[in-house]
JSON list of C-alpha atoms in Angstrom, two decimals:
[
{"chain": "O", "resi": 1, "resn": "UNK", "atom": "CA", "xyz": [146.19, 14.13, 195.15]},
{"chain": "O", "resi": 2, "resn": "UNK", "atom": "CA", "xyz": [148.62, 10.91, 194.33]},
{"chain": "O", "resi": 3, "resn": "UNK", "atom": "CA", "xyz": [151.12, 13.31, 192.45]},
{"chain": "O", "resi": 4, "resn": "UNK", "atom": "CA", "xyz": [152.04, 15.22, 196.22]},
{"chain": "O", "resi": 5, "resn": "UNK", "atom": "CA", "xyz": [151.88, 11.61, 198.13]},
{"chain": "O", "resi": 6, "resn": "UNK", "atom": "CA", "xyz": [154.42, 10.02, 195.85]},
{"chain": "O", "resi": 7, "resn": "UNK", "atom": "CA", "xyz": [157.61, 11.70, 196.14]},
{"chain": "O", "resi": 8, "resn": "UNK", "atom": "CA", "xyz": [157.42, 12.26, 199.73]},
{"chain": "O", "resi": 9, "resn": "UNK", "atom": "CA", "xyz": [156.90, 8.12, 199.81]},
{"chain": "O", "resi": 10, "resn": "UNK", "atom": "CA", "xyz": [159.84, 7.61, 197.46]},
{"chain": "O", "resi": 11, "resn": "UNK", "atom": "CA", "xyz": [161.87, 9.47, 199.55]},
{"chain": "O", "resi": 12, "resn": "UNK", "atom": "CA", "xyz": [161.18, 7.57, 202.77]},
{"chain": "O", "resi": 13, "resn": "UNK", "atom": "CA", "xyz": [162.10, 4.52, 201.18]},
{"chain": "O", "resi": 14, "resn": "UNK", "atom": "CA", "xyz": [164.99, 5.50, 199.49]},
{"chain": "O", "resi": 15, "resn": "UNK", "atom": "CA", "xyz": [166.47, 6.58, 202.91]},
{"chain": "O", "resi": 16, "resn": "UNK", "atom": "CA", "xyz": [165.52, 3.27, 204.47]},
{"chain": "O", "resi": 17, "resn": "UNK", "atom": "CA", "xyz": [167.17, 1.40, 201.32]},
{"chain": "O", "resi": 18, "resn": "UNK", "atom": "CA", "xyz": [170.18, 3.11, 201.90]},
{"chain": "O", "resi": 19, "resn": "UNK", "atom": "CA", "xyz": [170.13, 2.33, 205.33]},
{"chain": "O", "resi": 20, "resn": "UNK", "atom": "CA", "xyz": [169.28, -1.07, 204.84]},
{"chain": "O", "resi": 21, "resn": "UNK", "atom": "CA", "xyz": [171.81, -2.03, 201.70]},
{"chain": "O", "resi": 22, "resn": "UNK", "atom": "CA", "xyz": [175.49, -1.12, 202.83]},
{"chain": "O", "resi": 23, "resn": "UNK", "atom": "CA", "xyz": [177.87, -0.15, 200.98]},
{"chain": "O", "resi": 24, "resn": "UNK", "atom": "CA", "xyz": [176.12, -0.47, 197.31]},
{"chain": "O", "resi": 25, "resn": "UNK", "atom": "CA", "xyz": [172.60, -1.81, 195.70]},
{"chain": "O", "resi": 26, "resn": "UNK", "atom": "CA", "xyz": [171.50, -2.67, 192.27]},
{"chain": "O", "resi": 27, "resn": "UNK", "atom": "CA", "xyz": [169.81, 0.52, 191.23]},
{"chain": "O", "resi": 28, "resn": "UNK", "atom": "CA", "xyz": [167.23, -1.37, 188.50]},
{"chain": "O", "resi": 29, "resn": "UNK", "atom": "CA", "xyz": [166.22, -3.14, 191.77]},
{"chain": "O", "resi": 30, "resn": "UNK", "atom": "CA", "xyz": [166.49, 0.19, 193.74]},
{"chain": "O", "resi": 31, "resn": "UNK", "atom": "CA", "xyz": [164.29, 1.53, 190.78]},
{"chain": "O", "resi": 32, "resn": "UNK", "atom": "CA", "xyz": [162.20, -1.19, 191.08]},
{"chain": "O", "resi": 33, "resn": "UNK", "atom": "CA", "xyz": [161.41, -1.03, 194.59]},
{"chain": "O", "resi": 34, "resn": "UNK", "atom": "CA", "xyz": [160.25, 2.88, 194.43]},
{"chain": "O", "resi": 35, "resn": "UNK", "atom": "CA", "xyz": [157.92, 2.52, 191.30]},
{"chain": "O", "resi": 36, "resn": "UNK", "atom": "CA", "xyz": [159.78, 2.91, 188.01]},
{"chain": "O", "resi": 37, "resn": "UNK", "atom": "CA", "xyz": [159.08, 0.91, 185.22]},
{"chain": "O", "resi": 38, "resn": "UNK", "atom": "CA", "xyz": [162.84, -0.59, 184.49]},
{"chain": "O", "resi": 39, "resn": "UNK", "atom": "CA", "xyz": [161.54, -2.10, 181.43]},
{"chain": "O", "resi": 40, "resn": "UNK", "atom": "CA", "xyz": [160.69, 1.42, 179.83]},
{"chain": "O", "resi": 41, "resn": "UNK", "atom": "CA", "xyz": [164.44, 3.05, 179.16]},
{"chain": "O", "resi": 42, "resn": "UNK", "atom": "CA", "xyz": [163.25, 6.79, 179.56]},
{"chain": "O", "resi": 43, "resn": "UNK", "atom": "CA", "xyz": [161.40, 5.98, 182.65]},
{"chain": "O", "resi": 44, "resn": "UNK", "atom": "CA", "xyz": [164.42, 4.25, 183.96]},
{"chain": "O", "resi": 45, "resn": "UNK", "atom": "CA", "xyz": [166.20, 7.57, 183.42]},
{"chain": "O", "resi": 46, "resn": "UNK", "atom": "CA", "xyz": [163.86, 9.42, 184.56]},
{"chain": "O", "resi": 47, "resn": "UNK", "atom": "CA", "xyz": [164.00, 7.32, 187.74]},
{"chain": "O", "resi": 48, "resn": "UNK", "atom": "CA", "xyz": [167.72, 7.26, 187.89]},
{"chain": "O", "resi": 49, "resn": "UNK", "atom": "CA", "xyz": [167.89, 11.50, 187.29]},
{"chain": "O", "resi": 50, "resn": "UNK", "atom": "CA", "xyz": [165.57, 11.76, 190.02]},
{"chain": "O", "resi": 51, "resn": "UNK", "atom": "CA", "xyz": [167.56, 9.60, 192.36]},
{"chain": "O", "resi": 52, "resn": "UNK", "atom": "CA", "xyz": [170.69, 11.55, 191.38]},
{"chain": "O", "resi": 53, "resn": "UNK", "atom": "CA", "xyz": [168.71, 14.55, 192.42]},
{"chain": "O", "resi": 54, "resn": "UNK", "atom": "CA", "xyz": [168.29, 13.08, 195.62]},
{"chain": "O", "resi": 55, "resn": "UNK", "atom": "CA", "xyz": [172.12, 12.83, 196.11]},
{"chain": "O", "resi": 56, "resn": "UNK", "atom": "CA", "xyz": [172.85, 9.38, 195.32]},
{"chain": "O", "resi": 57, "resn": "UNK", "atom": "CA", "xyz": [176.26, 8.54, 194.11]},
{"chain": "O", "resi": 58, "resn": "UNK", "atom": "CA", "xyz": [176.38, 5.74, 191.70]},
{"chain": "O", "resi": 59, "resn": "UNK", "atom": "CA", "xyz": [179.58, 3.51, 190.22]},
{"chain": "O", "resi": 60, "resn": "UNK", "atom": "CA", "xyz": [178.31, 2.12, 187.06]},
{"chain": "O", "resi": 61, "resn": "UNK", "atom": "CA", "xyz": [174.71, 0.40, 187.63]},
{"chain": "O", "resi": 62, "resn": "UNK", "atom": "CA", "xyz": [175.65, 0.19, 191.58]},
{"chain": "O", "resi": 63, "resn": "UNK", "atom": "CA", "xyz": [174.16, 2.87, 193.74]},
{"chain": "O", "resi": 64, "resn": "UNK", "atom": "CA", "xyz": [176.53, 3.31, 196.32]},
{"chain": "O", "resi": 65, "resn": "UNK", "atom": "CA", "xyz": [174.58, 3.65, 199.44]},
{"chain": "O", "resi": 66, "resn": "UNK", "atom": "CA", "xyz": [177.59, 4.43, 201.52]},
{"chain": "O", "resi": 67, "resn": "UNK", "atom": "CA", "xyz": [178.83, 7.60, 199.55]},
{"chain": "O", "resi": 68, "resn": "UNK", "atom": "CA", "xyz": [175.26, 8.94, 199.05]},
{"chain": "O", "resi": 69, "resn": "UNK", "atom": "CA", "xyz": [173.99, 11.99, 201.36]},
{"chain": "O", "resi": 70, "resn": "UNK", "atom": "CA", "xyz": [170.23, 11.89, 200.91]},
{"chain": "O", "resi": 71, "resn": "UNK", "atom": "CA", "xyz": [168.55, 15.04, 200.38]},
{"chain": "O", "resi": 72, "resn": "UNK", "atom": "CA", "xyz": [164.64, 16.13, 198.99]},
{"chain": "O", "resi": 73, "resn": "UNK", "atom": "CA", "xyz": [165.15, 15.89, 194.93]},
{"chain": "O", "resi": 74, "resn": "UNK", "atom": "CA", "xyz": [165.06, 18.79, 192.70]},
{"chain": "O", "resi": 75, "resn": "UNK", "atom": "CA", "xyz": [164.45, 17.29, 189.75]},
{"chain": "O", "resi": 76, "resn": "UNK", "atom": "CA", "xyz": [160.54, 16.66, 188.73]},
{"chain": "O", "resi": 77, "resn": "UNK", "atom": "CA", "xyz": [159.68, 12.80, 187.49]},
{"chain": "O", "resi": 78, "resn": "UNK", "atom": "CA", "xyz": [156.24, 12.22, 185.89]},
{"chain": "O", "resi": 79, "resn": "UNK", "atom": "CA", "xyz": [154.40, 9.63, 188.36]},
{"chain": "O", "resi": 80, "resn": "UNK", "atom": "CA", "xyz": [154.40, 6.33, 187.22]},
{"chain": "O", "resi": 81, "resn": "UNK", "atom": "CA", "xyz": [151.70, 5.05, 190.26]},
{"chain": "O", "resi": 82, "resn": "UNK", "atom": "CA", "xyz": [149.54, 7.00, 188.83]}
]
């Protein structure tokens, strides 16, 4: 059940973060807030790939919220919350 709910909750949280933090925000901060383990490089890379799949644009370690056009991600990421 959680596997179905977590992606939509993350998507909604990502939309709110992009609206609140303009024009940019640290990608590690966003990953941490979305429930990804930023200490685990493999999981952080998967989270970043998920964010890119949602339409996020990056400039180094910054998420360029103003330049990002968000959509539903097509990248499947193993859920770190369960």
